[in-house]
mmCIF file of C-alpha atoms in Angstrom:
data_model
loop_
_atom_site.group_PDB
_atom_site.id
_atom_site.type_symbol
_atom_site.label_atom_id
_atom_site.label_comp_id
_atom_site.label_asym_id
_atom_site.label_seq_id
_atom_site.Cartn_x
_atom_site.Cartn_y
_atom_site.Cartn_z
ATOM 1 C CA UNK A 1112 137.436 126.436 93.521
ATOM 2 C CA UNK A 1113 140.532 127.995 94.909
ATOM 3 C CA UNK A 1114 142.357 126.709 98.168
ATOM 4 C CA UNK A 1115 145.162 127.987 100.166
ATOM 5 C CA UNK A 1116 146.178 126.272 102.789
ATOM 6 C CA UNK A 1117 149.349 127.111 105.314
ATOM 7 C CA UNK A 1118 151.008 124.697 107.378
ATOM 8 C CA UNK A 1119 154.124 124.730 109.424
ATOM 9 C CA UNK A 1120 154.025 127.552 111.944
ATOM 10 C CA UNK A 1121 154.510 127.369 115.812
ATOM 11 C CA UNK A 1122 156.736 128.091 118.427
ATOM 12 C CA UNK A 1123 160.189 129.193 118.255
ATOM 13 C CA UNK A 1124 162.705 130.248 120.741
ATOM 14 C CA UNK A 1125 164.228 133.482 119.374
ATOM 15 C CA UNK A 1126 167.221 133.221 117.100
ATOM 16 C CA UNK A 1127 165.548 130.122 115.961
ATOM 17 C CA UNK A 1128 164.039 129.269 112.500
ATOM 18 C CA UNK A 1129 160.341 128.027 110.982
ATOM 19 C CA UNK A 1130 159.236 127.291 107.328
ATOM 20 C CA UNK A 1131 155.608 127.951 106.836
ATOM 21 C CA UNK A 1132 153.867 126.510 103.559
ATOM 22 C CA UNK A 1133 151.189 127.623 101.419
ATOM 23 C CA UNK A 1134 149.276 125.105 99.067
ATOM 24 C CA UNK A 1135 147.464 126.033 96.444
ATOM 25 C CA UNK A 1136 144.788 124.301 94.704
ATOM 26 C CA UNK A 1137 141.932 125.078 91.694
ATOM 27 C CA UNK A 1138 143.940 127.782 90.327
ATOM 28 C CA UNK A 1139 144.236 127.615 86.640
ATOM 29 C CA UNK A 1140 146.976 130.625 86.354
ATOM 30 C CA UNK A 1141 150.273 129.518 85.652
ATOM 31 C CA UNK A 1142 152.099 132.448 86.521
ATOM 32 C CA UNK A 1143 151.553 135.014 89.096
ATOM 33 C CA UNK A 1144 152.460 136.993 92.304
ATOM 34 C CA UNK A 1145 151.926 135.250 95.823
ATOM 35 C CA UNK A 1146 152.265 136.504 99.040
ATOM 36 C CA UNK A 1147 153.071 136.356 102.755
ATOM 37 C CA UNK A 1148 150.907 138.878 105.212
ATOM 38 C CA UNK A 1149 151.114 138.855 108.879
ATOM 39 C CA UNK A 1150 149.331 140.125 111.496
ATOM 40 C CA UNK A 1151 149.910 140.815 115.142
ATOM 41 C CA UNK A 1152 147.374 140.988 117.793
ATOM 42 C CA UNK A 1153 146.382 145.078 117.540
ATOM 43 C CA UNK A 1154 148.248 145.705 114.657
ATOM 44 C CA UNK A 1155 147.248 146.335 111.367
ATOM 45 C CA UNK A 1156 148.253 143.410 108.522
ATOM 46 C CA UNK A 1157 151.626 144.280 106.378
ATOM 47 C CA UNK A 1158 152.897 142.539 104.192
ATOM 48 C CA UNK A 1159 155.993 140.447 104.398
ATOM 49 C CA UNK A 1160 157.126 139.349 101.101
ATOM 50 C CA UNK A 1161 156.044 138.604 97.735
ATOM 51 C CA UNK A 1162 157.142 136.876 94.646
ATOM 52 C CA UNK A 1163 156.216 136.453 90.720
ATOM 53 C CA UNK A 1164 156.135 132.747 90.131
ATOM 54 C CA UNK A 1165 156.669 133.487 86.103
ATOM 55 C CA UNK A 1166 160.697 135.266 87.054
ATOM 56 C CA UNK A 1167 160.877 134.612 90.677
ATOM 57 C CA UNK A 1168 161.386 138.082 91.358
ATOM 58 C CA UNK A 1169 160.809 138.789 95.224
ATOM 59 C CA UNK A 1170 160.431 141.414 97.503
ATOM 60 C CA UNK A 1171 160.461 141.774 101.511
ATOM 61 C CA UNK A 1172 159.471 144.124 104.047
ATOM 62 C CA UNK A 1173 162.697 145.701 104.897
ATOM 63 C CA UNK A 1174 162.530 144.509 108.507
ATOM 64 C CA UNK A 1175 162.515 140.702 107.419
ATOM 65 C CA UNK A 1176 165.013 141.271 104.598
ATOM 66 C CA UNK A 1177 167.780 138.810 104.616
ATOM 67 C CA UNK A 1178 166.194 136.822 107.215
ATOM 68 C CA UNK A 1179 163.154 135.910 105.488
ATOM 69 C CA UNK A 1180 163.037 133.898 102.092
ATOM 70 C CA UNK A 1181 160.148 133.480 99.784
ATOM 71 C CA UNK A 1182 160.159 130.779 97.030
ATOM 72 C CA UNK A 1183 157.809 128.967 95.342
ATOM 73 C CA UNK A 1184 157.688 125.362 93.725
ATOM 74 C CA UNK A 1185 155.812 125.103 90.343
ATOM 75 C CA UNK A 1186 155.515 121.797 90.397
ATOM 76 C CA UNK A 1187 154.005 121.603 93.639
ATOM 77 C CA UNK A 1188 152.052 124.809 93.507
ATOM 78 C CA UNK A 1189 153.411 125.220 96.556
ATOM 79 C CA UNK A 1190 154.425 128.669 98.139
ATOM 80 C CA UNK A 1191 157.152 129.005 101.137
ATOM 81 C CA UNK A 1192 158.296 131.064 103.612
ATOM 82 C CA UNK A 1193 161.682 130.179 105.329
ATOM 83 C CA UNK A 1194 162.340 132.359 108.575
ATOM 84 C CA UNK A 1195 165.716 132.679 110.067
ATOM 85 C CA UNK A 1196 166.937 134.382 112.879
ATOM 86 C CA UNK A 1197 163.456 135.249 114.449
ATOM 87 C CA UNK A 1198 162.764 137.793 116.766
ATOM 88 C CA UNK A 1199 159.864 137.866 119.327
ATOM 89 C CA UNK A 1200 158.466 141.126 116.693
ATOM 90 C CA UNK A 1201 157.870 138.426 114.167
ATOM 91 C CA UNK A 1202 155.040 137.003 116.441
ATOM 92 C CA UNK A 1203 151.709 136.688 114.589
ATOM 93 C CA UNK A 1204 149.409 134.976 112.028
ATOM 94 C CA UNK A 1205 150.805 134.745 108.886
ATOM 95 C CA UNK A 1206 148.827 134.566 105.648
ATOM 96 C CA UNK A 1207 149.164 133.399 102.160
ATOM 97 C CA UNK A 1208 147.942 135.108 99.168
ATOM 98 C CA UNK A 1209 147.135 135.108 95.513
ATOM 99 C CA UNK A 1210 146.857 137.653 92.762
ATOM 100 C CA UNK A 1211 144.996 137.698 89.436
ATOM 101 C CA UNK A 1212 148.463 138.659 87.735
ATOM 102 C CA UNK A 1213 152.351 138.666 87.926
ATOM 103 C CA UNK A 1214 151.876 142.365 89.556
ATOM 104 C CA UNK A 1215 152.710 142.087 92.964
ATOM 105 C CA UNK A 1216 150.997 145.482 93.760
ATOM 106 C CA UNK A 1217 147.261 145.763 94.381
ATOM 107 C CA UNK A 1218 144.554 143.813 95.375
ATOM 108 C CA UNK A 1219 144.731 140.243 96.310
ATOM 109 C CA UNK A 1220 141.916 137.864 95.448
ATOM 110 C CA UNK A 1221 142.876 134.697 97.349
ATOM 111 C CA UNK A 1222 143.795 134.167 100.967
ATOM 112 C CA UNK A 1223 144.378 131.444 103.332
ATOM 113 C CA UNK A 1224 143.079 130.741 106.725
ATOM 114 C CA UNK A 1225 145.992 131.666 108.151
ATOM 115 C CA UNK A 1226 148.722 130.295 110.693
ATOM 116 C CA UNK A 1227 150.149 131.209 114.464
ATOM 117 C CA UNK A 1228 153.744 131.456 114.405
ATOM 118 C CA UNK A 1229 154.914 132.688 118.025
ATOM 119 C CA UNK A 1230 158.510 133.637 118.949
ATOM 120 C CA UNK A 1231 159.291 134.020 122.550
#
């Protein structure tokens, strides 16, 4: 069955960097959309970034554009989110997700368990 397993979260001071990863297994699609979401305490989950693994097109939340970079290693079937210039408002649980198509819009079929990112 499909599994998405995040890793790499942690605590960092404002202005610092972190990279979170999401290892995908059991997924038969070769080209699809993957994304990162986050949910802070008391807030709704929001989409942070997404990538079409077919052509590499990327999409970002306005507030992270220029600071975060989403990427996908096809050989390792692993999704990454490099986060630079982190701010306290970036504190949240970060989730990776995958869709059943390359379109990065609509419902998401698979989710990871989440990894905590804390910026102080």
